[in-house]
């Protein structure tokens, strides 16, 4: 039941509530993008190509998903992870990451703790 409610709320947030010809909302952000999750159509955007560090909610969701996968036994704290070339490139881009990532193997626990 909770999943159905969350799905309905997500759809309303992406598709939108019925409007009466109102203008787009005023968004106070350095950059943003909102896309339809099904079609990929961009609904709103401003400076969408600007590289910025991930928002706190992104980090919290990532940490939640890691913990959930550990609880489901799909992942372990000692499992080894090697950052991809794309991750290494992003980590060395000024303004993107505050934690240095090197071309070495890390454990899930080390990566998890680095988020703090």
PDB file of C-alpha atoms in Angstrom, residues 12 69 104:
ATOM      1  CA  UNK A  12       2.017  13.740  -9.466  1.00  0.00           C
ATOM      2  CA  UNK A  69      21.283  -3.531   0.209  1.00  0.00           C
ATOM      3  CA  UNK A 104      42.584   1.785  -5.762  1.00  0.00           C
TER       4      UNK A 104
END
